[in-house]
Amino acid sequence: MASISLLLVAQVMPYLEQELNKRYNLLRVWDFPQKSHLLSQHGASIRAVVGNSNAGADSELIDALPKLEIVSSFSVGVDKIDLNKCKEKGIRVTNTPDVLTDDVADLAIGLILTLLRRICECDRYVRSGNWKYGDYKLTTKFSGKTVGIIGLGRIGAAIAKRAEGFNCSICYYSRTQKQESKYKFYPSVVELASNCDILVVACPLTEETHHIINREVINALGPKGFLINIGRGKHVDEPELVSALVEGRLGGAGLDVFENEPHVPEELFGLDNVVLLPHVGSGTVETRTAMADLVLGNLEAHFLGNPLLTPLV
């Protein structure tokens, strides 16, 4: 397969890049200062694209690669891939579901505990030497809270299972009610936010879920409510979130993702009721390696004519 040209459009872990380089004629988009040069020199020969949650294959790129056969995403999210265009052209699409579920769910619980118990601030309190002048202020209990989850798919269900271990009541919103679920369903996000203490965003990013967290939802969650986002930054109307946190209309937020990553609103930096992470939901050695192996396995299956491991299109 060394003669097959593959375009890498996003930075991935070194293991995956090295394996792709061993197996294919690897082209890295950042090696070409001008995209037009890349396409003019190699566009006619590229048969595969590998991206991640930050970069994929839009309509323009797909049209510029006449021999493109497969787009393999080093992530579970595929909002950077024009799926309709891929379907039209018969281009296969794969992602990396399941293997990152546990890590993302673990991180969601970690964000909740860190936010409610002010763990980051407590750490700074000790490091600064302030403890000798008095005990740290009281924080908020997690156990027994009502957790609302937007999107009860693989990751949402895993978060719910973990939250149950803290004796939390679980409720959810999704496009359709899950008949097999024991959790309480709310037909709108506003109703869900009005009836929970902690609101977790765990749904895919689509046109329908863009800014699903808006001013109305934030106000429904209220000054004693907490927002956790381990989905995508564009799920949240970020200016509305910032103003709600600054004005005290929302109790706090734990955020692993942002609208314009890696740029984060500077207004959040001075707030002690937020926890900010650099999009590390799946960021463990074990999970990223498993994700890389899925990318490699899907590409190998495609070019050998075998069934794809995790087909999306």
Protein backbone atom coordinates (compact mmCIF):
# COMPACT_ATOMS: atom_id res chain seq x y z
CA MET A 1 0.00 0.00 0.00
CA ALA A 2 3.07 2.24 -0.02
CA SER A 3 2.08 3.61 -3.40
CA ILE A 4 -1.29 4.86 -2.14
CA SER A 5 -1.29 8.61 -1.52
CA LEU A 6 -2.90 9.64 1.77
CA LEU A 7 -3.45 13.20 2.94
CA LEU A 8 -3.14 14.01 6.65
CA VAL A 9 -5.08 17.22 7.32
CA ALA A 10 -4.64 17.49 11.10
CA GLN A 11 -1.97 16.94 13.72
CA VAL A 12 -2.36 13.48 15.27
CA MET A 13 -0.39 11.51 17.84
CA PRO A 14 3.15 10.57 16.68
CA TYR A 15 2.35 6.84 16.69
CA LEU A 16 -0.43 7.27 14.14
CA GLU A 17 1.58 9.61 11.93
CA GLN A 18 4.55 7.23 11.97
CA GLU A 19 2.38 4.23 11.09
CA LEU A 20 0.70 6.12 8.25
CA ASN A 21 4.11 7.13 6.95
CA LYS A 22 5.27 3.49 6.98
CA ARG A 23 2.23 2.21 5.13
CA TYR A 24 1.33 4.95 2.65
CA ASN A 25 2.72 7.76 0.58
CA LEU A 26 1.94 10.26 3.32
CA LEU A 27 1.28 13.89 2.47
CA ARG A 28 0.95 16.37 5.35
CA VAL A 29 -1.11 19.46 4.64
CA TRP A 30 1.20 21.65 6.74
CA ASP A 31 4.16 20.78 4.50
CA PHE A 32 2.52 22.86 1.78
CA PRO A 33 2.32 26.59 2.70
CA GLN A 34 -0.15 27.08 -0.13
CA LYS A 35 -3.01 24.60 -0.41
CA SER A 36 -3.24 25.24 -4.14
CA HIS A 37 0.27 23.83 -4.59
CA LEU A 38 -0.67 20.68 -2.70
CA LEU A 39 -3.75 20.14 -4.81
CA SER A 40 -2.07 20.93 -8.13
CA GLN A 41 0.83 18.58 -7.43
CA HIS A 42 -0.94 15.72 -5.67
CA GLY A 43 -4.71 16.24 -5.79
CA ALA A 44 -5.22 13.80 -8.65
CA SER A 45 -3.51 10.93 -6.79
CA ILE A 46 -4.84 11.23 -3.23
CA ARG A 47 -7.11 8.29 -2.36
CA ALA A 48 -7.52 8.78 1.41
CA VAL A 49 -7.81 11.61 3.92
CA VAL A 50 -7.18 11.35 7.66
CA GLY A 51 -8.39 14.13 9.96
CA ASN A 52 -9.67 14.66 13.49
CA SER A 53 -12.24 16.73 15.37
CA ASN A 54 -10.59 19.98 14.24
CA ALA A 55 -10.06 19.27 10.55
CA GLY A 56 -11.60 16.86 8.08
CA ALA A 57 -12.85 17.02 4.51
CA ASP A 58 -15.18 19.80 3.45
CA SER A 59 -16.98 20.04 0.14
CA GLU A 60 -14.19 22.08 -1.47
CA LEU A 61 -11.49 19.56 -0.56
CA ILE A 62 -13.60 16.59 -1.64
CA ASP A 63 -14.25 18.16 -5.04
CA ALA A 64 -10.51 18.79 -5.45
CA LEU A 65 -9.64 15.11 -4.92
CA PRO A 66 -11.18 13.15 -7.81
CA LYS A 67 -9.75 9.80 -6.67
CA LEU A 68 -10.73 10.14 -3.00
CA GLU A 69 -12.18 6.86 -1.70
CA ILE A 70 -12.18 7.14 2.09
CA VAL A 71 -12.08 9.74 4.88
CA SER A 72 -11.00 8.33 8.24
CA SER A 73 -11.46 10.54 11.30
CA PHE A 74 -9.21 10.23 14.33
CA SER A 75 -12.19 11.17 16.52
CA VAL A 76 -15.79 10.20 17.13
CA GLY A 77 -17.08 13.58 15.94
CA VAL A 78 -17.37 14.04 12.18
CA ASP A 79 -18.79 17.56 11.94
CA LYS A 80 -15.69 18.62 9.96
CA ILE A 81 -16.58 16.16 7.20
CA ASP A 82 -19.21 16.91 4.55
CA LEU A 83 -21.10 13.65 4.95
CA ASN A 84 -23.68 14.48 2.28
CA LYS A 85 -20.97 15.14 -0.28
CA CYS A 86 -19.28 11.87 0.67
CA LYS A 87 -22.55 10.00 0.19
CA GLU A 88 -23.10 11.63 -3.20
CA LYS A 89 -19.65 10.63 -4.40
CA GLY A 90 -19.56 7.18 -2.82
CA ILE A 91 -16.72 8.11 -0.49
CA ARG A 92 -16.53 5.99 2.65
CA VAL A 93 -16.26 7.62 6.08
CA THR A 94 -15.08 6.09 9.35
CA ASN A 95 -14.62 7.41 12.87
CA THR A 96 -13.48 6.03 16.23
CA PRO A 97 -16.55 5.34 18.42
CA ASP A 98 -16.71 3.25 21.61
CA VAL A 99 -12.99 3.24 22.43
CA LEU A 100 -13.11 6.78 23.82
CA THR A 101 -16.44 6.47 25.67
CA ASP A 102 -14.95 5.64 29.07
CA ASP A 103 -12.34 8.40 28.99
CA VAL A 104 -14.82 11.10 28.02
CA ALA A 105 -17.36 9.92 30.60
CA ASP A 106 -14.65 9.79 33.27
CA LEU A 107 -13.62 13.33 32.39
CA ALA A 108 -17.21 14.59 32.61
CA ILE A 109 -17.45 13.28 36.18
CA GLY A 110 -14.03 14.74 36.92
CA LEU A 111 -15.18 18.13 35.68
CA ILE A 112 -18.29 17.96 37.86
CA LEU A 113 -16.31 17.10 40.99
CA THR A 114 -13.61 19.65 40.22
CA LEU A 115 -16.17 22.38 39.63
CA LEU A 116 -18.48 21.72 42.57
CA ARG A 117 -15.74 20.96 45.08
CA ARG A 118 -13.50 23.77 43.73
CA ILE A 119 -10.54 21.39 43.49
CA CYS A 120 -8.40 23.65 41.30
CA GLU A 121 -8.97 26.61 43.58
CA CYS A 122 -8.24 24.48 46.66
CA ASP A 123 -4.95 23.43 45.09
CA ARG A 124 -4.01 27.08 44.50
CA TYR A 125 -5.07 27.91 48.08
CA VAL A 126 -2.59 25.41 49.48
CA ARG A 127 0.22 26.32 47.08
CA SER A 128 -0.14 30.02 47.86
CA GLY A 129 0.33 29.42 51.58
CA ASN A 130 -3.11 30.79 52.45
CA TRP A 131 -4.17 27.67 54.36
CA LYS A 132 -2.14 28.75 57.38
CA TYR A 133 -4.40 31.80 57.65
CA GLY A 134 -7.65 29.86 57.75
CA ASP A 135 -9.65 27.03 56.26
CA TYR A 136 -10.94 27.16 52.71
CA LYS A 137 -14.58 28.15 52.21
CA LEU A 138 -17.30 25.52 51.97
CA THR A 139 -18.10 24.11 48.54
CA THR A 140 -21.01 22.23 46.92
CA LYS A 141 -21.88 18.54 47.25
CA PHE A 142 -22.13 16.37 44.13
CA SER A 143 -23.71 13.21 45.55
CA GLY A 144 -27.48 13.22 45.33
CA LYS A 145 -27.73 15.99 42.73
CA THR A 146 -29.98 15.74 39.68
CA VAL A 147 -27.93 15.37 36.51
CA GLY A 148 -29.51 16.26 33.16
CA ILE A 149 -27.83 14.88 30.04
CA ILE A 150 -28.30 16.19 26.51
CA GLY A 151 -27.78 13.18 24.27
CA LEU A 152 -28.14 9.70 25.73
CA GLY A 153 -25.88 7.91 23.27
CA ARG A 154 -22.79 5.90 24.16
CA ILE A 155 -21.07 8.70 26.07
CA GLY A 156 -24.24 10.13 27.64
CA ALA A 157 -25.24 6.70 28.92
CA ALA A 158 -21.75 6.12 30.33
CA ILE A 159 -21.91 9.45 32.18
CA ALA A 160 -25.34 8.54 33.55
CA LYS A 161 -24.05 5.19 34.82
CA ARG A 162 -21.17 6.89 36.63
CA ALA A 163 -23.42 9.58 38.11
CA GLU A 164 -25.71 6.88 39.48
CA GLY A 165 -22.74 5.74 41.54
CA PHE A 166 -22.98 9.09 43.31
CA ASN A 167 -26.68 8.52 44.04
CA CYS A 168 -27.65 11.12 41.48
CA SER A 169 -31.04 11.26 39.81
CA ILE A 170 -30.71 11.15 36.03
CA CYS A 171 -32.85 12.82 33.38
CA TYR A 172 -32.19 13.50 29.73
CA TYR A 173 -33.16 15.11 26.45
CA SER A 174 -32.60 13.57 23.02
CA ARG A 175 -34.22 13.79 19.59
CA THR A 176 -36.41 10.82 20.47
CA GLN A 177 -37.30 9.25 23.78
CA LYS A 178 -35.32 6.09 24.55
CA GLN A 179 -38.05 3.55 25.25
CA GLU A 180 -35.61 1.20 26.94
CA SER A 181 -34.24 3.88 29.28
CA LYS A 182 -35.19 4.05 32.94
CA TYR A 183 -34.28 7.74 33.13
CA LYS A 184 -36.81 10.58 33.00
CA PHE A 185 -37.17 12.14 29.56
CA TYR A 186 -37.86 15.82 28.93
CA PRO A 187 -39.09 16.88 25.47
CA SER A 188 -37.09 20.12 25.45
CA VAL A 189 -33.69 21.29 26.66
CA VAL A 190 -35.30 24.18 28.56
CA GLU A 191 -37.47 21.76 30.54
CA LEU A 192 -34.44 19.57 31.22
CA ALA A 193 -32.40 22.55 32.42
CA SER A 194 -35.26 23.69 34.66
CA ASN A 195 -35.33 20.33 36.41
CA CYS A 196 -31.67 19.51 37.01
CA ASP A 197 -28.75 20.81 39.06
CA ILE A 198 -26.05 19.84 36.59
CA LEU A 199 -26.55 19.93 32.81
CA VAL A 200 -24.14 17.84 30.71
CA VAL A 201 -23.80 18.32 26.95
CA ALA A 202 -22.95 14.97 25.34
CA CYS A 203 -24.65 15.05 21.93
CA PRO A 204 -23.17 15.17 18.41
CA LEU A 205 -22.76 18.57 16.76
CA THR A 206 -25.34 19.04 14.01
CA GLU A 207 -27.28 21.99 12.61
CA GLU A 208 -30.00 21.23 15.17
CA THR A 209 -27.60 21.13 18.15
CA HIS A 210 -25.58 24.22 17.19
CA HIS A 211 -26.03 26.64 20.14
CA ILE A 212 -28.41 24.20 21.80
CA ILE A 213 -27.24 25.90 25.00
CA ASN A 214 -28.59 29.42 24.58
CA ARG A 215 -29.68 32.22 26.90
CA GLU A 216 -33.06 30.61 27.62
CA VAL A 217 -31.44 27.30 28.60
CA ILE A 218 -28.79 29.01 30.72
CA ASN A 219 -31.43 31.06 32.56
CA ALA A 220 -33.46 27.90 33.13
CA LEU A 221 -30.44 26.23 34.71
CA GLY A 222 -30.01 29.29 36.90
CA PRO A 223 -27.59 30.70 39.48
CA LYS A 224 -27.42 27.41 41.39
CA GLY A 225 -26.97 25.29 38.27
CA PHE A 226 -23.82 24.03 36.61
CA LEU A 227 -23.06 23.41 32.93
CA ILE A 228 -20.63 20.71 31.76
CA ASN A 229 -19.63 20.57 28.09
CA ILE A 230 -17.65 17.58 26.83
CA GLY A 231 -19.33 17.67 23.39
CA ARG A 232 -18.31 20.44 20.99
CA GLY A 233 -17.71 24.11 21.63
CA LYS A 234 -20.34 25.17 19.13
CA HIS A 235 -23.04 23.49 21.21
CA VAL A 236 -22.88 26.56 23.45
CA ASP A 237 -23.60 30.18 22.63
CA GLU A 238 -20.31 31.27 24.17
CA PRO A 239 -20.97 35.01 24.61
CA GLU A 240 -24.22 34.17 26.42
CA LEU A 241 -22.39 31.70 28.65
CA VAL A 242 -19.67 34.22 29.48
CA SER A 243 -22.17 36.94 30.39
CA ALA A 244 -24.20 34.53 32.53
CA LEU A 245 -21.10 33.47 34.47
CA VAL A 246 -19.87 37.04 34.92
CA GLU A 247 -23.31 38.25 36.01
CA GLY A 248 -23.94 35.29 38.33
CA ARG A 249 -26.96 34.03 36.35
CA LEU A 250 -25.25 30.62 36.17
CA GLY A 251 -23.59 28.87 39.08
CA GLY A 252 -20.58 27.57 37.18
CA ALA A 253 -19.26 25.73 34.14
CA GLY A 254 -16.83 22.94 33.40
CA LEU A 255 -15.66 23.17 29.79
CA ASP A 256 -13.45 20.83 27.78
CA VAL A 257 -14.39 22.42 24.45
CA PHE A 258 -14.79 25.93 23.05
CA GLU A 259 -16.28 27.62 20.00
CA ASN A 260 -13.00 28.82 18.48
CA GLU A 261 -10.37 26.45 19.83
CA PRO A 262 -7.66 26.98 20.88
CA HIS A 263 -8.91 30.51 21.54
CA VAL A 264 -10.82 30.83 24.83
CA PRO A 265 -12.73 33.94 25.97
CA GLU A 266 -10.33 35.81 28.27
CA GLU A 267 -13.24 36.88 30.47
CA LEU A 268 -13.30 33.31 31.80
CA PHE A 269 -9.72 33.37 33.03
CA GLY A 270 -10.45 35.49 36.07
CA LEU A 271 -13.52 33.53 37.21
CA ASP A 272 -13.30 31.00 40.03
CA ASN A 273 -16.58 29.30 39.08
CA VAL A 274 -15.23 27.76 35.88
CA VAL A 275 -12.91 24.87 35.07
CA LEU A 276 -11.23 25.08 31.67
CA LEU A 277 -9.62 22.13 29.88
CA PRO A 278 -7.83 22.03 26.48
CA HIS A 279 -10.13 19.52 24.72
CA VAL A 280 -8.65 16.42 26.36
CA GLY A 281 -11.75 14.23 26.67
CA SER A 282 -10.08 11.29 24.95
CA GLY A 283 -6.58 12.40 25.85
CA THR A 284 -5.02 9.32 27.41
CA VAL A 285 -2.24 7.21 25.94
CA GLU A 286 -4.41 4.12 26.05
CA THR A 287 -7.42 5.61 24.29
CA ARG A 288 -5.57 7.63 21.67
CA THR A 289 -3.59 4.51 20.76
CA ALA A 290 -6.82 2.51 20.40
CA MET A 291 -8.26 5.31 18.25
CA ALA A 292 -5.15 5.30 16.06
CA ASP A 293 -5.41 1.54 15.62
CA LEU A 294 -9.03 1.97 14.48
CA VAL A 295 -7.97 4.54 11.88
CA LEU A 296 -5.25 2.20 10.62
CA GLY A 297 -7.57 -0.80 10.69
CA ASN A 298 -10.28 0.98 8.72
CA LEU A 299 -7.85 2.16 6.07
CA GLU A 300 -6.31 -1.30 5.73
CA ALA A 301 -9.74 -2.93 5.50
CA HIS A 302 -10.82 -0.51 2.78
CA PHE A 303 -7.76 -0.95 0.59
CA LEU A 304 -7.77 -4.75 1.01
CA GLY A 305 -11.47 -4.93 0.16
CA ASN A 306 -12.52 -6.12 3.62
CA PRO A 307 -15.47 -4.86 5.73
CA LEU A 308 -14.76 -1.57 7.51
CA LEU A 309 -14.36 -1.76 11.29
CA THR A 310 -16.42 1.33 12.11
CA PRO A 311 -18.23 2.52 8.99
CA LEU A 312 -20.20 5.75 9.15
CA VAL A 313 -20.82 6.23 5.43
